[in-house]
Short mmCIF file of C-alpha atoms in Angstrom, two decimals:
data_model
loop_
_atom_site.label_atom_id
_atom_site.label_comp_id
_atom_site.label_asym_id
_atom_site.label_seq_id
_atom_site.Cartn_x
_atom_site.Cartn_y
_atom_site.Cartn_z
CA MET M 8 1.80 -69.66 -25.38
CA HIS M 9 1.22 -69.07 -21.66
CA LEU M 10 -2.49 -68.59 -22.23
CA VAL M 11 -2.76 -71.80 -24.25
CA LEU M 12 -1.03 -73.74 -21.46
CA PHE M 13 -3.22 -72.08 -18.84
CA ILE M 14 -6.44 -72.99 -20.65
CA LEU M 15 -5.20 -76.53 -21.31
CA PHE M 16 -4.18 -77.32 -17.75
CA GLY M 17 -6.95 -75.28 -16.13
CA GLY M 18 -9.42 -77.32 -18.18
CA LEU M 19 -7.65 -80.55 -17.25
CA CYS M 20 -7.81 -79.54 -13.59
CA VAL M 21 -11.56 -78.89 -13.68
CA ALA M 22 -12.18 -82.05 -15.72
CA GLY M 23 -10.21 -84.06 -13.16
CA ALA M 24 -12.20 -82.55 -10.29
CA VAL M 25 -15.53 -83.33 -11.96
CA ASN M 26 -14.37 -86.85 -12.78
CA LEU M 27 -13.33 -87.30 -9.14
CA LEU M 28 -16.96 -86.76 -8.10
CA LEU M 29 -18.49 -88.84 -10.88
CA GLN M 30 -16.31 -91.96 -10.64
CA ARG M 31 -17.71 -94.75 -8.54
CA HIS M 32 -14.57 -96.66 -7.81
CA PRO M 33 -12.31 -95.07 -5.14
CA ILE M 34 -9.12 -95.80 -7.08
CA ASN M 35 -10.41 -93.93 -10.13
CA SER M 36 -11.34 -91.00 -7.90
CA ALA M 37 -7.88 -91.04 -6.35
CA LEU M 38 -6.28 -91.02 -9.81
CA SER M 39 -8.46 -88.07 -10.85
CA LEU M 40 -7.24 -86.25 -7.76
CA ILE M 41 -3.65 -86.86 -8.91
CA VAL M 42 -4.54 -85.27 -12.26
CA VAL M 43 -5.97 -82.25 -10.40
CA MET M 44 -2.87 -81.87 -8.21
CA THR M 45 -0.45 -82.19 -11.12
CA SER M 46 -2.28 -79.70 -13.33
CA LEU M 47 -2.33 -77.29 -10.36
CA ALA M 48 1.46 -77.66 -10.26
CA VAL M 49 1.62 -76.58 -13.90
CA LEU M 50 -0.55 -73.55 -13.09
CA TYR M 51 1.86 -72.60 -10.26
CA LEU M 52 4.72 -72.93 -12.72
CA LEU M 53 2.95 -70.60 -15.15
CA LEU M 54 2.64 -68.04 -12.35
CA GLY M 55 6.40 -68.24 -11.77
CA ALA M 56 6.32 -70.21 -8.50
CA GLU M 57 8.75 -72.94 -9.53
CA PHE M 58 9.57 -74.32 -6.08
CA LEU M 59 5.89 -74.47 -5.16
CA ALA M 60 5.19 -76.37 -8.38
CA ALA M 61 7.91 -78.94 -7.67
CA ALA M 62 6.81 -79.28 -4.04
CA GLN M 63 3.21 -79.75 -5.19
CA VAL M 64 4.25 -82.67 -7.42
CA ILE M 65 6.60 -84.27 -4.88
CA VAL M 66 4.43 -83.85 -1.78
CA TYR M 67 0.85 -83.97 -3.06
CA SER M 68 0.88 -85.92 -6.33
CA GLY M 69 3.73 -88.08 -5.08
CA ALA M 70 3.78 -88.81 -1.37
CA ILE M 71 0.24 -88.08 -0.17
CA MET M 72 -1.63 -89.56 -3.11
CA VAL M 73 0.57 -92.67 -3.09
CA LEU M 74 -0.56 -93.14 0.49
CA PHE M 75 -4.22 -92.78 -0.60
CA VAL M 76 -3.76 -95.33 -3.39
CA PHE M 77 -1.86 -97.60 -1.01
CA VAL M 78 -4.69 -97.58 1.52
CA ILE M 79 -7.32 -98.20 -1.18
CA MET M 80 -5.29 -101.14 -2.48
CA LEU M 81 -4.71 -102.52 1.01
CA LEU M 82 -8.37 -102.34 2.05
CA ASN M 83 -9.47 -103.49 -1.41
CA ALA M 84 -12.32 -100.98 -1.27
CA GLY M 85 -15.20 -101.85 -3.61
CA GLU M 86 -17.44 -99.62 -5.66
CA GLU M 87 -19.38 -97.13 -3.64
CA GLU M 88 -23.14 -97.35 -3.56
CA ARG M 89 -25.24 -94.50 -4.86
CA THR M 90 -28.02 -93.15 -2.72
CA THR M 91 -30.53 -90.62 -3.93
CA GLY M 92 -29.28 -88.29 -1.21
CA SER M 93 -31.21 -86.21 1.22
CA LYS M 94 -33.68 -83.52 0.16
CA ALA M 95 -31.76 -80.92 2.14
CA ALA M 96 -28.63 -81.49 0.07
CA TYR M 97 -30.53 -80.76 -3.15
CA LEU M 98 -32.42 -77.79 -1.76
CA VAL M 99 -29.52 -76.08 0.02
CA GLY M 100 -26.44 -77.49 -1.71
CA PHE M 101 -26.68 -76.02 -5.20
CA PRO M 102 -27.96 -72.57 -4.19
CA GLY M 103 -25.41 -72.49 -1.35
CA ALA M 104 -22.52 -73.27 -3.66
CA ALA M 105 -23.76 -70.75 -6.21
CA ALA M 106 -24.13 -68.06 -3.51
CA LEU M 107 -20.61 -68.71 -2.18
CA LEU M 108 -19.17 -68.49 -5.71
CA GLY M 109 -21.10 -65.27 -6.33
CA VAL M 110 -19.92 -63.64 -3.10
CA LEU M 111 -16.28 -64.59 -3.74
CA ALA M 112 -16.42 -63.34 -7.32
CA PHE M 113 -18.03 -60.07 -6.19
CA VAL M 114 -15.43 -59.46 -3.46
CA PHE M 115 -12.49 -60.18 -5.73
CA LEU M 116 -13.86 -58.04 -8.57
CA SER M 117 -14.71 -55.09 -6.33
CA GLN M 118 -11.28 -55.25 -4.61
CA LYS M 119 -9.44 -55.64 -7.90
CA SER M 120 -7.58 -52.34 -7.63
CA ALA M 121 -6.36 -53.10 -4.08
CA LEU M 122 -5.29 -56.67 -4.84
CA GLY M 123 -3.19 -55.94 -7.93
CA ASN M 124 -2.60 -58.15 -10.92
CA ALA M 125 -0.45 -61.22 -11.54
CA ARG M 126 0.27 -61.82 -15.19
CA LEU M 127 1.02 -65.29 -16.50
CA GLY M 128 4.75 -65.80 -16.95
CA SER M 129 5.67 -62.20 -16.15
CA PHE M 130 7.78 -62.82 -13.05
CA LEU M 131 9.70 -65.59 -11.39
CA VAL M 132 10.03 -66.39 -7.68
CA THR M 133 13.27 -68.35 -7.42
CA THR M 134 13.89 -70.89 -4.69
CA SER M 135 16.45 -68.60 -3.02
CA ASP M 136 13.94 -65.69 -2.93
CA LEU M 137 11.38 -67.98 -1.33
CA SER M 138 13.79 -69.39 1.25
CA ARG M 139 15.03 -65.89 2.13
CA VAL M 140 11.48 -64.85 3.01
CA LEU M 141 10.76 -68.14 4.75
CA PHE M 142 13.90 -68.30 6.89
CA ARG M 143 14.44 -64.60 7.63
CA ASP M 144 11.21 -62.60 7.60
CA LEU M 145 8.84 -65.42 8.53
CA LEU M 146 11.16 -67.59 10.60
CA LEU M 147 9.03 -67.77 13.75
CA PRO M 148 5.71 -68.68 12.06
CA PHE M 149 7.56 -71.22 9.91
CA GLU M 150 9.14 -72.95 12.90
CA VAL M 151 5.89 -72.85 14.88
CA THR M 152 4.12 -74.54 11.95
CA SER M 153 6.73 -77.28 11.78
CA ILE M 154 6.39 -77.93 15.51
CA LEU M 155 2.61 -78.08 15.04
CA ILE M 156 3.09 -80.76 12.38
CA LEU M 157 5.46 -82.67 14.67
CA VAL M 158 2.80 -82.60 17.42
CA ALA M 159 0.26 -83.95 14.92
CA ILE M 160 2.60 -86.82 13.99
CA LEU M 161 3.17 -87.72 17.64
CA GLY M 162 -0.56 -87.53 18.30
CA SER M 163 -1.36 -89.91 15.47
CA VAL M 164 1.30 -92.35 16.71
CA VAL M 165 -0.20 -92.28 20.21
CA LEU M 166 -3.74 -92.77 18.87
CA ALA M 167 -2.79 -95.60 16.51
CA ARG M 168 -0.63 -97.49 18.99
CA LYS M 169 -1.91 -100.85 20.17
CA GLU M 170 -2.70 -101.19 23.86
CA GLN M 171 0.08 -103.04 25.65
CA MET T 23 14.69 -67.83 -39.02
CA ASN T 24 12.32 -67.00 -36.19
CA PRO T 25 14.17 -67.63 -32.86
CA LEU T 26 11.19 -69.47 -31.33
CA LEU T 27 11.03 -71.76 -34.36
CA THR T 28 14.79 -72.39 -34.20
CA PHE T 29 14.47 -73.22 -30.51
CA LEU T 30 11.56 -75.58 -31.12
CA LEU T 31 13.21 -77.41 -34.02
CA LEU T 32 16.56 -77.77 -32.24
CA SER T 33 14.78 -78.96 -29.07
CA ILE T 34 12.86 -81.61 -30.99
CA LEU T 35 16.12 -82.73 -32.61
CA LYS T 36 17.82 -82.93 -29.20
CA VAL T 37 14.92 -84.90 -27.70
CA ALA T 38 14.98 -87.37 -30.60
CA VAL T 39 18.76 -87.91 -30.45
CA VAL T 40 18.87 -88.22 -26.66
CA LEU T 41 15.90 -90.59 -26.61
CA VAL T 42 17.46 -92.90 -29.22
CA ILE T 43 20.77 -92.94 -27.35
CA PHE T 44 19.00 -93.50 -24.02
CA LEU T 45 16.92 -96.41 -25.31
CA THR T 46 20.00 -97.98 -26.89
CA ALA T 47 21.82 -97.54 -23.59
CA VAL T 48 18.91 -99.27 -21.82
CA ALA T 49 19.11 -102.22 -24.22
CA TYR T 50 22.86 -102.54 -23.80
CA THR T 51 22.68 -102.17 -20.00
CA VAL T 52 20.62 -105.36 -20.04
CA LEU T 53 23.36 -107.06 -22.07
CA LEU T 54 26.06 -105.66 -19.75
CA GLU T 55 24.19 -107.03 -16.76
CA ARG T 56 23.82 -110.48 -18.30
CA LYS T 57 27.48 -110.52 -19.28
CA VAL T 58 28.83 -109.28 -15.94
CA VAL T 59 26.55 -111.42 -13.78
CA GLY T 60 27.55 -114.32 -16.02
CA ARG T 61 31.21 -113.75 -15.34
CA ILE T 62 30.55 -113.33 -11.60
CA GLN T 63 28.81 -116.71 -11.63
CA ASN T 64 31.67 -118.24 -13.65
CA ARG T 65 29.82 -118.63 -16.97
CA TRP T 66 29.93 -116.77 -20.27
CA GLY T 67 26.59 -115.02 -20.51
CA PRO T 68 25.05 -114.43 -23.96
CA SER T 69 27.67 -115.10 -26.63
CA ARG T 70 25.90 -116.53 -29.69
CA VAL T 71 24.22 -113.57 -31.42
CA GLY T 72 26.88 -111.52 -33.18
CA PRO T 73 30.46 -111.02 -31.98
CA PHE T 74 30.63 -111.41 -28.14
CA GLY T 75 26.82 -111.56 -28.15
CA LEU T 76 26.62 -107.88 -29.05
CA PHE T 77 23.39 -108.26 -31.06
CA GLN T 78 21.59 -110.00 -28.18
CA PRO T 79 19.47 -106.89 -27.32
CA LEU T 80 18.20 -106.87 -30.92
CA ALA T 81 17.22 -110.53 -30.69
CA ASP T 82 15.54 -109.92 -27.31
CA GLY T 83 13.61 -106.99 -28.76
CA ILE T 84 12.33 -109.02 -31.71
CA LYS T 85 11.40 -111.88 -29.38
CA LEU T 86 9.40 -109.59 -27.08
CA PHE T 87 7.63 -107.97 -30.04
CA LEU T 88 6.53 -111.33 -31.44
CA LYS T 89 5.31 -112.80 -28.13
CA GLU T 90 1.60 -113.29 -27.66
CA ASP T 91 0.02 -110.40 -25.76
CA LEU T 92 -2.09 -111.98 -23.02
CA MET T 93 -4.58 -110.22 -20.80
CA PRO T 94 -6.00 -112.15 -17.83
CA THR T 95 -9.73 -112.04 -17.05
CA GLY T 96 -11.09 -109.69 -14.42
CA VAL T 97 -8.44 -106.99 -14.89
CA ASP T 98 -9.23 -103.31 -14.73
CA ARG T 99 -8.58 -102.77 -18.47
CA PHE T 100 -7.82 -99.05 -18.44
CA LEU T 101 -5.44 -99.14 -15.48
CA TYR T 102 -3.87 -102.39 -16.68
CA LEU T 103 -2.88 -100.67 -19.93
CA LEU T 104 -2.01 -97.34 -18.29
CA ALA T 105 0.41 -98.77 -15.68
CA PRO T 106 3.31 -99.82 -17.95
CA MET T 107 3.02 -96.52 -19.83
CA ILE T 108 3.34 -94.50 -16.59
CA ALA T 109 6.34 -96.59 -15.55
CA LEU T 110 8.14 -96.16 -18.88
CA VAL T 111 7.33 -92.47 -19.36
CA ALA T 112 8.49 -91.63 -15.84
CA ALA T 113 11.73 -93.51 -16.45
CA LEU T 114 12.41 -91.73 -19.76
CA LEU T 115 11.36 -88.23 -18.66
CA SER T 116 14.14 -87.58 -16.14
CA ILE T 117 16.89 -87.65 -18.76
CA ALA T 118 15.51 -84.32 -20.03
CA VAL T 119 17.10 -82.32 -17.19
CA VAL T 120 20.44 -84.16 -17.07
CA PRO T 121 23.35 -82.04 -18.37
CA PHE T 122 25.68 -84.59 -19.96
CA GLY T 123 28.35 -82.26 -21.32
CA GLY T 124 29.74 -78.74 -21.24
CA GLY T 125 27.69 -75.57 -21.68
CA GLN T 126 28.36 -75.08 -25.41
CA THR T 127 25.51 -73.49 -27.34
CA TYR T 128 24.47 -73.46 -30.97
CA LYS T 129 22.31 -70.49 -32.03
CA GLY T 130 21.54 -69.82 -28.38
CA VAL T 131 20.39 -73.39 -27.66
CA GLU T 132 22.49 -75.59 -25.37
CA ILE T 133 23.80 -78.69 -27.12
CA PHE T 134 24.55 -81.02 -24.21
CA ASP T 135 21.26 -81.06 -22.33
CA ILE T 136 17.59 -80.96 -23.29
CA ALA T 137 16.44 -78.47 -20.65
CA ASP T 138 18.53 -76.57 -18.12
CA LEU T 139 16.07 -75.79 -15.32
CA ASN T 140 16.46 -73.83 -12.09
CA ILE T 141 14.80 -76.68 -10.21
CA GLY T 142 16.33 -79.57 -12.15
CA LEU T 143 16.99 -81.68 -9.07
CA LEU T 144 13.43 -81.26 -7.79
CA ILE T 145 12.08 -82.20 -11.21
CA ILE T 146 13.95 -85.51 -11.05
CA LEU T 147 12.61 -86.18 -7.53
CA GLY T 148 9.07 -85.31 -8.67
CA ILE T 149 9.21 -87.60 -11.69
CA THR T 150 10.53 -90.41 -9.51
CA SER T 151 7.62 -90.01 -7.13
CA ILE T 152 5.14 -90.17 -10.05
CA GLY T 153 6.81 -93.34 -11.35
CA VAL T 154 5.59 -95.28 -8.29
CA TYR T 155 2.06 -95.25 -9.70
CA GLY T 156 3.16 -97.45 -12.60
CA ILE T 157 4.14 -100.21 -10.21
CA ALA T 158 1.28 -99.66 -7.75
CA LEU T 159 -1.43 -99.69 -10.42
CA ALA T 160 0.12 -102.64 -12.28
CA GLY T 161 -0.19 -104.83 -9.21
CA TRP T 162 -3.66 -103.65 -8.30
CA SER T 163 -5.23 -103.88 -11.76
CA SER T 164 -3.78 -107.33 -12.57
CA ASN T 165 -6.31 -109.14 -10.35
CA ASN T 166 -3.59 -111.42 -8.97
CA LYS T 167 -2.56 -111.82 -5.35
CA TYR T 168 1.16 -112.07 -6.11
CA SER T 169 1.03 -108.91 -8.21
CA LEU T 170 -0.85 -107.06 -5.48
CA LEU T 171 1.62 -108.16 -2.80
CA GLY T 172 4.51 -107.14 -5.02
CA SER T 173 3.13 -103.71 -5.69
CA LEU T 174 2.23 -103.15 -2.02
CA ARG T 175 5.81 -103.99 -1.11
CA ALA T 176 7.14 -101.73 -3.85
CA THR T 177 4.96 -98.80 -2.78
CA ALA T 178 5.84 -99.13 0.91
CA GLN T 179 9.52 -99.45 0.06
CA VAL T 180 9.58 -96.44 -2.24
CA ILE T 181 7.69 -94.21 0.22
CA SER T 182 10.09 -95.19 3.01
CA TYR T 183 13.31 -94.71 1.07
CA GLU T 184 12.23 -91.54 -0.73
CA LEU T 185 12.64 -89.62 2.55
CA ALA T 186 16.21 -90.76 3.11
CA LEU T 187 16.99 -90.13 -0.56
CA GLY T 188 15.64 -86.59 -0.51
CA LEU T 189 17.39 -85.75 2.77
CA SER T 190 20.71 -87.13 1.57
CA LEU T 191 20.72 -84.58 -1.26
CA VAL T 192 20.24 -81.57 1.04
CA GLY T 193 23.95 -81.41 1.92
CA VAL T 194 24.89 -81.27 -1.77
CA VAL T 195 22.29 -78.58 -2.45
CA MET T 196 23.50 -76.51 0.52
CA ARG T 197 27.08 -76.70 -0.72
CA ALA T 198 26.11 -75.53 -4.21
CA GLY T 199 23.48 -73.03 -3.04
CA SER T 200 21.30 -74.01 -5.99
CA LEU T 201 18.95 -76.71 -7.24
CA ARG T 202 20.15 -76.27 -10.81
CA LEU T 203 22.17 -79.31 -11.85
CA ARG T 204 24.69 -77.26 -13.85
CA ASP T 205 25.43 -75.12 -10.75
CA ILE T 206 25.89 -78.24 -8.63
CA VAL T 207 28.38 -79.58 -11.20
CA ALA T 208 30.14 -76.20 -11.44
CA VAL T 209 30.89 -76.19 -7.69
CA GLN T 210 32.69 -79.53 -8.11
CA SER T 211 34.72 -78.65 -11.19
CA VAL T 212 37.31 -76.27 -9.72
CA HIS T 213 40.05 -78.70 -8.66
CA GLY T 214 38.93 -81.83 -10.43
CA MET T 215 38.60 -84.88 -8.20
CA ALA T 216 39.59 -82.97 -5.04
CA SER T 217 36.49 -80.77 -5.21
CA TRP T 218 33.98 -83.52 -5.97
CA ASN T 219 31.23 -83.61 -3.40
CA VAL T 220 32.05 -87.17 -2.41
CA PHE T 221 35.70 -86.31 -1.55
CA GLY T 222 36.40 -82.59 -1.15
CA GLY T 223 32.80 -81.79 -0.23
CA PHE T 224 32.90 -84.43 2.54
CA GLN T 225 29.54 -85.78 1.41
CA PHE T 226 30.57 -89.45 1.44
CA VAL T 227 27.94 -90.25 4.07
CA ALA T 228 25.32 -88.58 1.89
CA PHE T 229 26.63 -90.54 -1.09
CA PHE T 230 26.30 -93.82 0.80
CA ILE T 231 22.72 -92.96 1.83
CA TYR T 232 21.85 -91.87 -1.70
CA LEU T 233 23.23 -95.08 -3.18
CA MET T 234 21.35 -97.33 -0.74
CA ALA T 235 18.10 -95.40 -1.10
CA ALA T 236 18.40 -95.26 -4.89
CA TYR T 237 18.94 -99.02 -5.11
CA ALA T 238 15.81 -99.47 -3.03
CA GLU T 239 13.86 -96.95 -5.15
CA THR T 240 14.68 -98.80 -8.35
CA ASN T 241 13.71 -102.15 -6.78
CA ARG T 242 17.12 -103.62 -7.48
CA ALA T 243 18.97 -106.31 -5.55
CA PRO T 244 19.50 -106.45 -2.59
CA PHE T 245 16.21 -104.53 -2.28
CA ASP T 246 14.30 -106.44 -4.98
CA LEU T 247 11.55 -107.71 -2.69
CA PRO T 248 8.74 -106.41 -4.94
CA GLU T 249 9.73 -108.89 -7.64
CA ALA T 250 11.24 -111.62 -5.49
CA GLU T 251 10.86 -114.65 -7.79
CA THR T 252 11.03 -117.24 -5.03
CA GLU T 253 8.10 -115.72 -3.13
CA LEU T 254 6.01 -113.77 -5.65
CA THR T 255 6.65 -115.46 -9.06
CA GLY T 256 7.71 -112.05 -10.44
CA GLY T 257 5.74 -109.52 -8.38
CA TYR T 258 3.88 -106.63 -9.95
CA HIS T 259 4.58 -107.64 -13.58
CA THR T 260 3.54 -111.30 -13.20
CA GLU T 261 0.48 -110.85 -15.42
CA TYR T 262 2.17 -108.78 -18.12
CA SER T 263 3.50 -110.26 -21.33
CA SER T 264 5.02 -109.19 -24.64
CA MET T 265 5.70 -105.44 -25.07
CA LYS T 266 3.86 -104.50 -21.89
CA PHE T 267 6.34 -106.58 -19.93
CA ALA T 268 9.14 -105.07 -22.01
CA MET T 269 7.97 -101.59 -20.97
CA PHE T 270 8.40 -102.47 -17.28
CA PHE T 271 11.75 -104.00 -18.06
CA MET T 272 12.91 -100.90 -19.95
CA ALA T 273 11.59 -98.69 -17.14
CA GLU T 274 13.68 -100.59 -14.58
CA TYR T 275 16.89 -100.26 -16.56
CA GLY T 276 16.09 -96.67 -17.54
CA ASN T 277 15.72 -95.85 -13.84
CA MET T 278 19.08 -97.49 -13.17
CA ILE T 279 20.71 -95.22 -15.75
CA ILE T 280 18.99 -92.15 -14.30
CA VAL T 281 20.22 -93.03 -10.81
CA ALA T 282 23.74 -93.46 -12.19
CA CYS T 283 23.46 -90.07 -13.96
CA VAL T 284 22.25 -88.31 -10.81
CA ALA T 285 24.98 -89.89 -8.68
CA THR T 286 27.54 -88.72 -11.24
CA LEU T 287 26.13 -85.19 -11.31
CA LEU T 288 25.69 -84.72 -7.58
CA PHE T 289 28.71 -86.50 -6.13
CA PHE T 290 31.26 -87.15 -8.87
CA GLY T 291 31.55 -83.86 -10.73
CA GLY T 292 29.18 -84.58 -13.62
CA ALA T 293 30.76 -84.05 -17.01
CA THR T 294 33.96 -82.45 -15.73
CA SER T 295 37.40 -84.01 -15.84
CA PRO T 296 38.63 -85.71 -12.63
CA PHE T 297 42.05 -84.11 -13.17
CA GLY T 298 40.82 -80.51 -13.16
CA HIS T 299 43.35 -78.27 -14.86
CA LEU T 300 46.27 -80.67 -14.48
CA ILE T 301 45.89 -81.75 -18.09
CA PRO T 302 46.25 -78.72 -20.40
CA ALA T 303 43.50 -78.22 -22.98
CA PHE T 304 44.50 -80.08 -26.12
CA GLY T 305 42.93 -80.52 -29.54
CA GLY T 306 40.48 -78.01 -30.96
CA ALA T 307 37.18 -76.71 -29.66
CA ILE T 308 35.41 -79.85 -30.90
CA VAL T 309 37.66 -82.21 -28.90
CA GLN T 310 37.19 -80.05 -25.81
CA ALA T 311 33.41 -80.21 -26.29
CA ILE T 312 33.33 -83.99 -26.76
CA LEU T 313 35.72 -84.83 -23.91
CA PRO T 314 33.28 -83.93 -21.04
CA VAL T 315 30.64 -86.17 -22.61
CA LEU T 316 33.12 -89.04 -22.56
CA TRP T 317 33.95 -88.39 -18.89
CA PHE T 318 30.24 -88.37 -18.10
CA VAL T 319 29.63 -91.65 -19.93
CA ALA T 320 32.63 -93.26 -18.23
CA LYS T 321 31.37 -92.27 -14.77
CA VAL T 322 27.83 -93.46 -15.52
CA LEU T 323 29.20 -96.78 -16.80
CA ALA T 324 31.20 -97.19 -13.59
CA PHE T 325 28.00 -96.74 -11.56
CA LEU T 326 26.09 -99.20 -13.75
CA PHE T 327 28.89 -101.72 -13.22
CA LEU T 328 28.64 -101.17 -9.45
CA TYR T 329 24.87 -101.77 -9.65
CA ILE T 330 25.42 -105.09 -11.41
CA TRP T 331 28.29 -106.05 -9.12
CA VAL T 332 26.09 -105.48 -6.06
CA ARG T 333 23.31 -107.55 -7.63
CA GLY T 334 25.71 -110.37 -8.33
CA THR T 335 27.14 -110.31 -4.81
CA LEU T 336 24.54 -109.57 -2.14
CA PRO T 337 21.55 -111.70 -1.10
CA ARG T 338 18.08 -110.21 -0.71
CA PHE T 339 17.01 -108.42 2.47
CA ARG T 340 14.15 -109.70 4.62
CA TYR T 341 11.14 -107.36 4.65
CA ASP T 342 11.47 -106.26 8.29
CA GLN T 343 15.22 -105.72 7.79
CA LEU T 344 14.44 -103.53 4.78
CA MET T 345 12.04 -101.30 6.72
CA GLY T 346 14.28 -101.16 9.80
CA PHE T 347 17.31 -100.24 7.69
CA GLY T 348 15.43 -97.43 5.96
CA TRP T 349 13.69 -95.85 8.92
CA LYS T 350 16.03 -96.57 11.84
CA PHE T 351 19.41 -96.27 10.16
CA LEU T 352 19.39 -94.31 6.90
CA LEU T 353 16.91 -91.60 7.93
CA PRO T 354 18.65 -90.56 11.21
CA LEU T 355 22.00 -90.76 9.43
CA ALA T 356 20.74 -88.43 6.69
CA ILE T 357 19.47 -85.92 9.26
CA ALA T 358 22.80 -86.06 11.13
CA ASN T 359 24.58 -85.44 7.83
CA ILE T 360 22.45 -82.35 7.19
CA ILE T 361 23.16 -80.95 10.67
CA VAL T 362 26.92 -81.51 10.42
CA THR T 363 27.13 -80.15 6.87
CA SER T 364 25.16 -77.02 7.69
CA LEU T 365 27.24 -76.39 10.84
CA VAL T 366 30.48 -76.68 8.88
CA LEU T 367 29.13 -74.44 6.12
CA ALA T 368 27.93 -71.87 8.65
CA ILE T 369 31.35 -71.73 10.35
CA HIS T 370 33.49 -71.83 7.19
CA GLY T 371 31.34 -70.27 4.51
#
């Protein structure tokens, strides 16, 4: 059951990501990104991270992507033009991506014993477990991060403000 | 029988029953609105089809089915067809986590809800935030300036009010210590009305914010700028006809019912009696199982009536008033409510 769901939504996630690159119209790309985000939420749920899954849907698929779609609608962005691309992208891009994938796979496989295993659907991190870690053990980093985000918001307001 | 098979079959049965009841409720909410707004405006409302006009929803349904299905030129076909489906599915999906009765089980499966989830409240918020795409894409794909303006307004409005809505619920969640809707109801069931969040929980400010934000989220009067007839000829669903229009219509009324359900669960004790243990348990087990469902329905009906009453009474906001009200009044108020609630809980609890 878990495996079927994993394959289904993992496949959907990859298909969405590929479609995001292939679509020419920005709004179709944005919608593919929503598919990717939402299927990622299902994968989190399968791994037992229920709060993370809900937050993924609310924050990423909901708030952030609505903003993307809103901006695309507001600017009425047209279809993007295709260029043949630079030679360097073809020569370095594919081998580079393949090399990165290879290195990551090698590191994870060789460190398998140290990293441990997470089985699908074998454990559950409840919201209260998560908040206990977040607000007791990791309180300082958590608060520092929120202040960092506040600074970013203020910065964007200052940059976007019209000159008086 | 195999327990997994039992679970699956019973779940499918529950989904079918709840869906039929929900869709019927949507149809009759439309009739209720036409009747009540009629009386508010000193006229009768629909009264010809059946006794008291009770078969009017049936007639409306047949009419919408038989209407010609038009599609304007220059639309983005795929998104144009997808938008009403997203809107309707998002409106219908939330009912799955609403517990509308007691915790009785049959063969290990709960009777009075479809799914009892640990993160039920977050699921409802998530589905609401997905529902925006229905409206946004409808306006964009219609290739019509009024539709586009309507959906831009709707999107901006929903993004703005979603913050206040989410923050208003934090006090309730802190009081219950859980995001599970049954736990939130359980906290309010001890002394009947006196322990409801809106009275005994001192969450009346949160309730006010929730109600305002939810009215704005569902694009209802006085926040119905996205479909303001006088300015936008109908807003995001201008170019939709026949069943596709009906899907938007059903989505709007479905969302109204969901908002009424959530308000009942979070602030008015859900399916529990307002009199607590003052009334001794009477009748058999079956009466005691049905009674909570009746309380729930009565509370939801009261909220639907309030919705219609507000629509019949208040004029529409201006756009700048809408944004100012959301960002400069509701949002700070919601944050103040969180601070006060958490201080009180920290000192008392």
